[in-house]
Amino acid sequence: MKVLIIEDEHELQTAISTYLKSEGYVCEHATNIKEATEKINIYEYDCILIDIGLPDGNGLQLVEILKKELKNSGVIIITAKNSLEDKIFGLDVGADDYLTKPFNLSELNARIRSVLRRRKFEGKKEIEFNEISVNPDTLQTCVQGKAVPLTKKEFDLLLFFLSNKKKVLTKESIAEHLWGDYIDSADNFDFIYVHISNLRKKLIDYGARDYLHTVYGVGYKFTDT
């Protein structure tokens, strides 16, 4: 899962990033509205953490921008303020949740997972697709009740496909989602084929149908039709 942390306090930004990376997230950063807007316009994120008090304005402006552009990212406001007015306004304009500093990083992780479940999987803790079931909290994948030993990247790849069933995903979008914006400097995306090939083989070996289809010249699609 990919998270954008919009926070100008360097120590807090680093603490959040270090913790979330240890939990398996891909993290990117911005310290002001201008930088955050540029990233939001170029890249897609599963969840965006937005500090209200930014050097060049109020972070709630970004929540409004996300709503206008109909982005599907989850949004959690983080702020030193404990203003009921800010909280209500943030939720009204499209934020999914609200945390007041200081907060526990494990609570932040729980809030992110909750937002992702609501946004992408209708609030379900376990995602089911025919004979495949996936639990984002335990990072466990099963086929017909049998646990499939996926690597972290294979698990993230499967979750990304399940979040975008029947959509054609380019190699570039897969690479950027799973490895972050630094992947822009990659010479090619051949490594994506290796991860997809390994994921497909493991799912089939454990009894799943082959849902991964190559769309030649474009990318891949996960579908049962």
XYZ file of N, CA and C in Angstrom, residues 18-199:
546
model
N 9.224 5.892 8.931
C 9.997 4.732 9.386
C 9.071 3.637 9.910
N 8.079 4.035 10.696
C 7.152 3.052 11.254
C 6.319 2.383 10.149
N 5.751 3.192 9.255
C 4.895 2.621 8.212
C 5.682 1.735 7.254
N 6.926 2.121 6.955
C 7.762 1.271 6.102
C 8.022 -0.073 6.764
N 8.198 -0.057 8.097
C 8.406 -1.317 8.821
C 7.164 -2.198 8.781
N 5.999 -1.561 8.534
C 4.739 -2.297 8.424
C 4.429 -2.681 6.971
N 5.360 -2.371 6.062
C 5.215 -2.807 4.680
C 4.660 -1.792 3.707
N 4.458 -0.532 4.151
C 3.935 0.496 3.259
C 5.058 1.097 2.404
N 4.685 1.595 1.235
C 5.568 2.443 0.435
C 5.214 3.881 0.799
N 6.199 4.651 1.253
C 5.922 6.010 1.742
C 6.616 7.066 0.894
N 5.878 8.140 0.598
C 6.445 9.319 -0.041
C 6.101 10.531 0.815
N 6.804 11.637 0.574
C 6.693 12.781 1.476
C 6.484 14.091 0.733
N 5.869 15.018 1.430
C 5.766 16.406 0.980
C 5.722 17.262 2.234
N 6.273 18.480 2.147
C 6.329 19.341 3.330
C 5.460 20.587 3.217
N 4.827 20.775 2.043
C 3.965 21.944 1.869
C 2.904 21.657 0.819
N 1.976 22.592 0.660
C 0.853 22.399 -0.257
C 1.317 22.311 -1.705
N 2.265 23.157 -2.091
C 2.748 23.161 -3.476
C 3.350 21.808 -3.858
N 4.237 21.306 -3.010
C 4.882 20.020 -3.279
C 3.865 18.882 -3.267
N 2.942 18.925 -2.318
C 1.926 17.883 -2.218
C 1.007 17.879 -3.435
N 0.615 19.073 -3.894
C -0.268 19.179 -5.062
C 0.390 18.579 -6.296
N 1.674 18.841 -6.479
C 2.407 18.281 -7.619
C 2.399 16.760 -7.578
N 2.640 16.189 -6.406
C 2.649 14.726 -6.278
C 1.260 14.138 -6.511
N 0.239 14.779 -5.935
C -1.125 14.281 -6.081
C -1.566 14.306 -7.544
N -1.114 15.317 -8.288
C -1.491 15.425 -9.696
C -0.802 14.384 -10.570
N 0.354 13.875 -10.113
C 1.120 12.935 -10.932
C 0.889 11.486 -10.523
N 0.831 11.245 -9.204
C 0.805 9.878 -8.695
C -0.510 9.551 -7.987
N -0.752 8.233 -7.864
C -1.915 7.743 -7.133
C -1.464 7.193 -5.782
N -2.281 7.404 -4.748
C -1.955 6.921 -3.410
C -3.158 6.199 -2.815
N -2.884 5.180 -2.008
C -3.968 4.494 -1.296
C -4.495 5.372 -0.164
N -3.561 6.047 0.520
C -3.960 6.897 1.636
C -3.040 8.110 1.701
N -3.606 9.260 2.067
C -2.834 10.498 2.193
C -3.032 11.050 3.597
N -1.921 11.281 4.288
C -1.947 11.882 5.621
C -1.649 13.364 5.463
N -2.557 14.219 5.913
C -2.432 15.658 5.670
C -2.415 16.432 6.982
N -1.295 17.137 7.226
C -1.219 18.042 8.365
C -1.974 19.329 8.009
N -2.755 19.846 8.917
C -3.505 21.078 8.636
C -2.572 22.289 8.585
N -1.648 22.375 9.540
C -0.786 23.558 9.619
C 0.462 23.420 8.773
N 0.381 23.785 7.495
C 1.523 23.707 6.586
C 2.090 25.106 6.332
N 3.371 25.221 5.962
C 4.015 26.529 5.821
C 3.343 27.470 4.822
N 2.755 26.913 3.759
C 2.172 27.765 2.719
C 0.650 27.721 2.684
N 0.030 27.298 3.788
C -1.433 27.323 3.808
C -2.033 26.239 4.683
N -3.349 26.112 4.600
C -4.097 25.145 5.396
C -4.238 23.837 4.616
N -3.856 22.735 5.261
C -3.914 21.441 4.598
C -5.303 21.033 4.147
N -6.326 21.651 4.718
C -7.695 21.322 4.298
C -7.942 21.706 2.846
N -7.120 22.622 2.316
C -7.217 22.968 0.885
C -6.965 21.727 0.037
N -6.031 20.896 0.483
C -5.693 19.685 -0.269
C -6.842 18.683 -0.249
N -7.554 18.630 0.878
C -8.707 17.733 0.961
C -9.757 18.156 -0.061
N -9.968 19.456 -0.186
C -10.939 19.972 -1.165
C -10.502 19.664 -2.591
N -9.200 19.796 -2.854
C -8.672 19.488 -4.192
C -8.907 18.014 -4.520
N -8.628 17.138 -3.566
C -8.813 15.702 -3.784
C -10.269 15.374 -4.073
N -11.178 16.022 -3.365
C -12.600 15.765 -3.581
C -13.034 16.236 -4.972
N -12.576 17.437 -5.367
C -12.955 17.977 -6.680
C -12.458 17.097 -7.812
N -11.261 16.534 -7.639
C -10.672 15.705 -8.690
C -11.132 14.250 -8.608
N -12.010 13.959 -7.641
C -12.596 12.627 -7.463
C -11.532 11.555 -7.288
N -10.469 11.883 -6.586
C -9.423 10.903 -6.291
C -9.978 9.857 -5.328
N -9.526 8.623 -5.492
C -10.032 7.542 -4.645
C -9.132 7.284 -3.437
N -8.216 8.184 -3.161
C -7.310 8.013 -2.020
C -8.061 8.216 -0.706
N -7.716 7.414 0.295
C -8.215 7.682 1.632
C -7.477 8.892 2.188
N -8.131 9.665 3.039
C -7.522 10.882 3.585
C -7.677 10.918 5.100
N -6.545 11.066 5.787
C -6.556 11.229 7.241
C -5.892 12.563 7.576
N -6.606 13.420 8.296
C -6.063 14.709 8.720
C -5.281 14.502 10.018
N -4.056 15.029 10.062
C -3.285 15.005 11.298
C -2.922 16.448 11.650
N -3.128 16.822 12.905
C -2.921 18.216 13.269
C -2.656 18.393 14.758
N -1.980 19.480 15.088
C -1.753 19.813 16.493
C -2.990 20.466 17.085
N -3.888 20.939 16.234
C -5.108 21.581 16.707
C -6.121 20.544 17.184
N -6.877 20.898 18.181
C -7.962 20.027 18.620
C -9.282 20.779 18.434
N -9.395 21.403 17.253
C -10.555 22.239 16.971
C -11.685 21.409 16.384
N -12.837 21.416 17.054
C -14.006 20.705 16.549
C -14.417 21.253 15.194
N -14.274 22.577 15.012
C -14.652 23.207 13.741
C -13.799 22.669 12.593
N -12.474 22.581 12.810
C -11.588 22.033 11.784
C -11.938 20.583 11.474
N -12.212 19.817 12.529
C -12.541 18.411 12.347
C -13.801 18.246 11.507
N -14.840 18.981 11.870
C -16.107 18.880 11.138
C -15.936 19.322 9.698
N -15.216 20.443 9.494
C -15.011 20.936 8.127
C -14.224 19.924 7.305
N -13.162 19.353 7.901
C -12.349 18.374 7.184
C -13.141 17.160 6.763
N -13.977 16.657 7.670
C -14.800 15.492 7.343
C -15.863 15.851 6.313
N -16.400 17.053 6.404
C -17.431 17.498 5.463
C -16.891 17.608 4.036
N -15.643 18.053 3.902
C -15.105 18.241 2.546
C -14.477 16.975 1.983
N -14.483 15.879 2.774
C -14.061 14.617 2.178
C -13.027 13.800 2.912
N -12.505 14.269 4.052
C -11.547 13.468 4.807
C -12.253 12.246 5.393
N -11.498 11.155 5.553
C -12.070 9.923 6.089
C -11.895 9.803 7.595
N -10.866 10.461 8.130
C -10.601 10.325 9.559
C -9.754 11.513 10.018
N -9.525 11.576 11.325
C -8.905 12.748 11.927
C -8.111 12.302 13.150
N -6.825 12.700 13.236
C -6.002 12.375 14.397
C -5.355 13.645 14.939
N -5.409 13.820 16.261
C -4.796 14.981 16.893
C -3.436 14.595 17.477
N -2.421 15.414 17.199
C -1.090 15.173 17.772
C -1.117 15.450 19.274
N -0.335 14.718 20.053
C 0.461 13.542 19.652
C -0.424 12.303 19.559
N -0.044 11.370 18.703
C -0.814 10.142 18.570
C 0.136 8.954 18.512
N -0.399 7.796 18.805
C 0.380 6.567 18.782
C 0.473 6.062 17.341
N 1.662 5.683 16.918
C 1.850 5.247 15.535
C 1.082 3.970 15.225
N 0.916 3.108 16.215
C 0.131 1.892 15.977
C -1.339 2.242 15.761
N -1.823 3.306 16.427
C -3.193 3.760 16.193
C -3.325 4.330 14.782
N -2.319 5.097 14.351
C -2.333 5.624 12.983
C -2.408 4.486 11.979
N -1.627 3.440 12.193
C -1.648 2.285 11.297
C -3.032 1.651 11.250
N -3.655 1.518 12.414
C -4.999 0.933 12.484
C -6.005 1.809 11.739
N -5.870 3.131 11.875
C -6.779 4.050 11.174
C -6.587 3.939 9.658
N -5.328 3.848 9.209
C -5.051 3.715 7.774
C -5.686 2.448 7.230
N -5.496 1.342 7.934
C -6.067 0.069 7.475
C -7.593 0.135 7.426
N -8.179 0.794 8.412
C -9.634 0.932 8.439
C -10.127 1.760 7.251
N -9.426 2.863 6.970
C -9.798 3.706 5.836
C -9.679 2.937 4.524
N -8.599 2.169 4.372
C -8.400 1.404 3.144
C -9.494 0.354 2.960
N -9.895 -0.290 4.054
C -10.979 -1.277 3.951
C -12.278 -0.619 3.505
N -12.575 0.548 4.080
C -13.814 1.243 3.717
C -13.768 1.723 2.272
N -12.636 2.272 1.878
C -12.496 2.858 0.543
C -12.495 1.813 -0.565
N -11.744 0.731 -0.348
C -11.494 -0.203 -1.442
C -12.254 -1.520 -1.337
N -12.621 -1.911 -0.107
C -13.211 -3.237 0.056
C -14.482 -3.237 0.883
N -15.228 -2.130 0.819
C -16.533 -2.022 1.438
C -16.502 -2.347 2.935
N -15.395 -2.045 3.592
C -15.285 -2.234 5.029
C -14.988 -3.648 5.476
N -14.839 -4.571 4.540
C -14.592 -5.970 4.909
C -13.157 -6.168 5.371
N -12.987 -6.954 6.435
C -11.634 -7.255 6.917
C -10.961 -8.282 6.021
N -11.751 -9.147 5.409
C -11.201 -10.157 4.509
C -11.804 -9.966 3.128
N -10.937 -9.920 2.130
C -11.387 -9.700 0.754
C -11.509 -11.054 0.067
N -12.644 -11.322 -0.527
C -12.852 -12.602 -1.203
C -13.106 -12.375 -2.682
N -12.435 -13.189 -3.485
C -12.639 -13.166 -4.930
C -12.682 -14.616 -5.384
N -13.912 -15.118 -5.564
C -14.114 -16.534 -5.884
C -13.392 -17.400 -4.853
N -12.424 -18.223 -5.272
C -11.764 -19.137 -4.337
C -10.586 -18.503 -3.593
N -10.296 -17.239 -3.886
C -9.171 -16.545 -3.257
C -9.680 -15.643 -2.127
N -9.012 -15.699 -0.976
C -9.333 -14.779 0.111
C -8.041 -14.134 0.610
N -8.141 -12.840 0.922
C -6.966 -12.071 1.324
C -7.304 -11.273 2.583
N -6.409 -11.308 3.561
C -6.590 -10.519 4.786
C -5.479 -9.473 4.851
N -5.797 -8.200 4.576
C -4.773 -7.151 4.572
C -4.120 -6.923 5.933
N -4.811 -7.239 7.036
C -4.252 -7.020 8.368
C -3.199 -8.068 8.724
N -3.480 -9.327 8.381
C -2.536 -10.413 8.710
C -1.600 -10.726 7.553
N -1.831 -10.088 6.393
C -1.029 -10.319 5.176
C -1.104 -11.779 4.735
N -2.251 -12.397 4.970
C -2.409 -13.808 4.605
C -3.298 -13.953 3.378
N -2.880 -14.835 2.473
C -3.651 -15.151 1.278
C -3.983 -16.635 1.299
N -5.237 -16.974 1.010
C -5.651 -18.375 0.962
C -6.359 -18.671 -0.353
N -6.185 -19.872 -0.844
C -6.933 -20.382 -1.993
C -7.648 -21.638 -1.532
N -8.966 -21.606 -1.587
C -9.788 -22.723 -1.114
C -9.396 -23.111 0.321
N -9.112 -22.102 1.135
C -8.791 -22.332 2.537
C -7.347 -22.684 2.827
N -6.529 -22.868 1.794
C -5.116 -23.215 1.997
C -4.263 -21.955 1.889
N -3.391 -21.743 2.884
C -2.533 -20.567 2.901
C -1.507 -20.627 1.777
N -1.369 -19.514 1.059
C -0.412 -19.409 -0.041
C 0.772 -18.554 0.431
N 2.004 -19.081 0.374
C 3.177 -18.342 0.870
C 3.657 -17.280 -0.118
N 3.063 -16.103 -0.049
C 3.460 -15.014 -0.932
C 4.518 -14.138 -0.274
N 5.419 -13.592 -1.085
C 6.326 -12.569 -0.578
C 5.526 -11.287 -0.362
N 6.141 -10.303 0.329
C 5.438 -9.040 0.587
C 5.060 -8.354 -0.714
N 5.961 -8.310 -1.691
C 5.653 -7.660 -2.957
C 4.577 -8.422 -3.723
N 4.594 -9.740 -3.663
C 3.553 -10.529 -4.329
C 2.196 -10.271 -3.679
N 2.187 -10.178 -2.345
C 0.938 -9.876 -1.638
C 0.421 -8.498 -2.035
N 1.306 -7.498 -2.028
C 0.908 -6.138 -2.411
C 0.413 -6.100 -3.849
N 1.053 -6.861 -4.700
C 0.654 -6.925 -6.109
C -0.748 -7.514 -6.238
N -1.020 -8.600 -5.515
C -2.351 -9.211 -5.555
C -3.398 -8.237 -5.029
N -3.082 -7.544 -3.935
C -4.023 -6.592 -3.363
C -4.300 -5.449 -4.339
N -3.269 -5.016 -5.048
C -3.433 -3.949 -6.048
C -4.334 -4.414 -7.182
N -4.157 -5.657 -7.615
C -5.027 -6.193 -8.673
C -6.464 -6.329 -8.178
N -6.645 -6.804 -6.937
C -7.993 -6.958 -6.397
C -8.683 -5.604 -6.217
N -7.891 -4.563 -5.959
C -8.449 -3.211 -5.820
C -8.858 -2.635 -7.166
N -8.357 -3.257 -8.229
C -8.614 -2.734 -9.583
C -9.069 -3.844 -10.520
N -9.967 -4.702 -9.998
C -10.463 -5.818 -10.801
C -11.035 -5.331 -12.140
N -10.699 -6.057 -13.180
C -11.196 -5.833 -14.540
C -10.641 -4.567 -15.197
N -9.751 -3.856 -14.488
C -9.104 -2.686 -15.091
C -7.757 -3.099 -15.665
N -7.391 -2.482 -16.781
C -6.069 -2.717 -17.348
C -5.065 -1.831 -16.613
N -4.046 -2.455 -16.031
C -3.009 -1.733 -15.294
C -1.709 -1.796 -16.084
N -1.135 -0.641 -16.348
C 0.128 -0.614 -17.079
C 1.272 -1.064 -16.172
N 2.374 -1.492 -16.794
C 3.553 -1.860 -16.017
C 4.036 -0.658 -15.216
N 3.952 0.509 -15.827
C 4.408 1.729 -15.157
C 3.594 2.012 -13.898
N 2.261 1.855 -13.987
C 1.414 2.134 -12.822
C 1.645 1.108 -11.713
N 1.883 -0.145 -12.090
C 2.169 -1.193 -11.100
C 3.482 -0.904 -10.398
N 4.510 -0.578 -11.173
C 5.831 -0.301 -10.602
C 5.794 0.914 -9.682
N 5.124 1.965 -10.129
C 5.066 3.203 -9.342
C 4.282 2.987 -8.049
N 3.227 2.169 -8.129
C 2.394 1.935 -6.938
C 3.135 1.108 -5.896
N 3.902 0.114 -6.344
C 4.552 -0.794 -5.411
C 5.948 -0.360 -4.980
N 6.584 0.519 -5.773
C 7.944 0.916 -5.434
C 8.105 2.422 -5.222
N 7.071 3.204 -5.509
C 7.147 4.641 -5.272
C 7.681 5.419 -6.455
N 7.723 6.767 -6.308
C 8.058 7.608 -7.453
C 9.517 7.509 -7.879
N 10.404 6.967 -7.027
C 11.785 6.841 -7.450
C 11.942 5.836 -8.591
N 10.908 5.028 -8.837
C 10.948 4.051 -9.913
C 10.988 4.732 -11.277
N 10.711 6.052 -11.301
C 10.762 6.801 -12.557
C 12.123 6.692 -13.228
N 13.172 6.432 -12.455
C 14.524 6.363 -13.017
C 14.888 4.970 -13.527
N 13.969 4.015 -13.421
C 14.260 2.648 -13.874
C 14.404 2.595 -15.396
N 15.343 1.773 -15.851
C 15.582 1.642 -17.295
C 14.452 0.891 -17.976
N 13.901 -0.115 -17.302
C 12.776 -0.872 -17.862
C 11.981 -1.477 -16.709
N 10.903 -2.160 -17.076
C 10.017 -2.723 -16.058
C 9.938 -4.247 -16.176
N 11.041 -4.860 -16.622
C 11.050 -6.314 -16.791
C 10.843 -7.042 -15.465
N 11.271 -6.412 -14.360
C 11.129 -7.059 -13.051
C 9.661 -7.243 -12.676
N 8.774 -6.415 -13.253
C 7.339 -6.568 -12.990
C 6.859 -7.923 -13.495
N 7.339 -8.307 -14.678
C 6.951 -9.598 -15.248
C 7.326 -10.745 -14.314
N 8.510 -10.648 -13.699
C 8.971 -11.707 -12.795
C 8.032 -11.841 -11.599
N 7.669 -10.712 -10.979
C 6.770 -10.752 -9.819
C 5.388 -11.274 -10.204
N 4.876 -10.843 -11.336
C 3.553 -11.291 -11.783
C 3.579 -12.772 -12.114
N 4.647 -13.213 -12.768
C 4.784 -14.626 -13.112
C 4.828 -15.492 -11.858
N 5.564 -15.046 -10.838
C 5.650 -15.802 -9.575
C 4.308 -15.836 -8.854
N 3.607 -14.695 -8.835
C 2.292 -14.631 -8.203
C 1.316 -15.560 -8.903
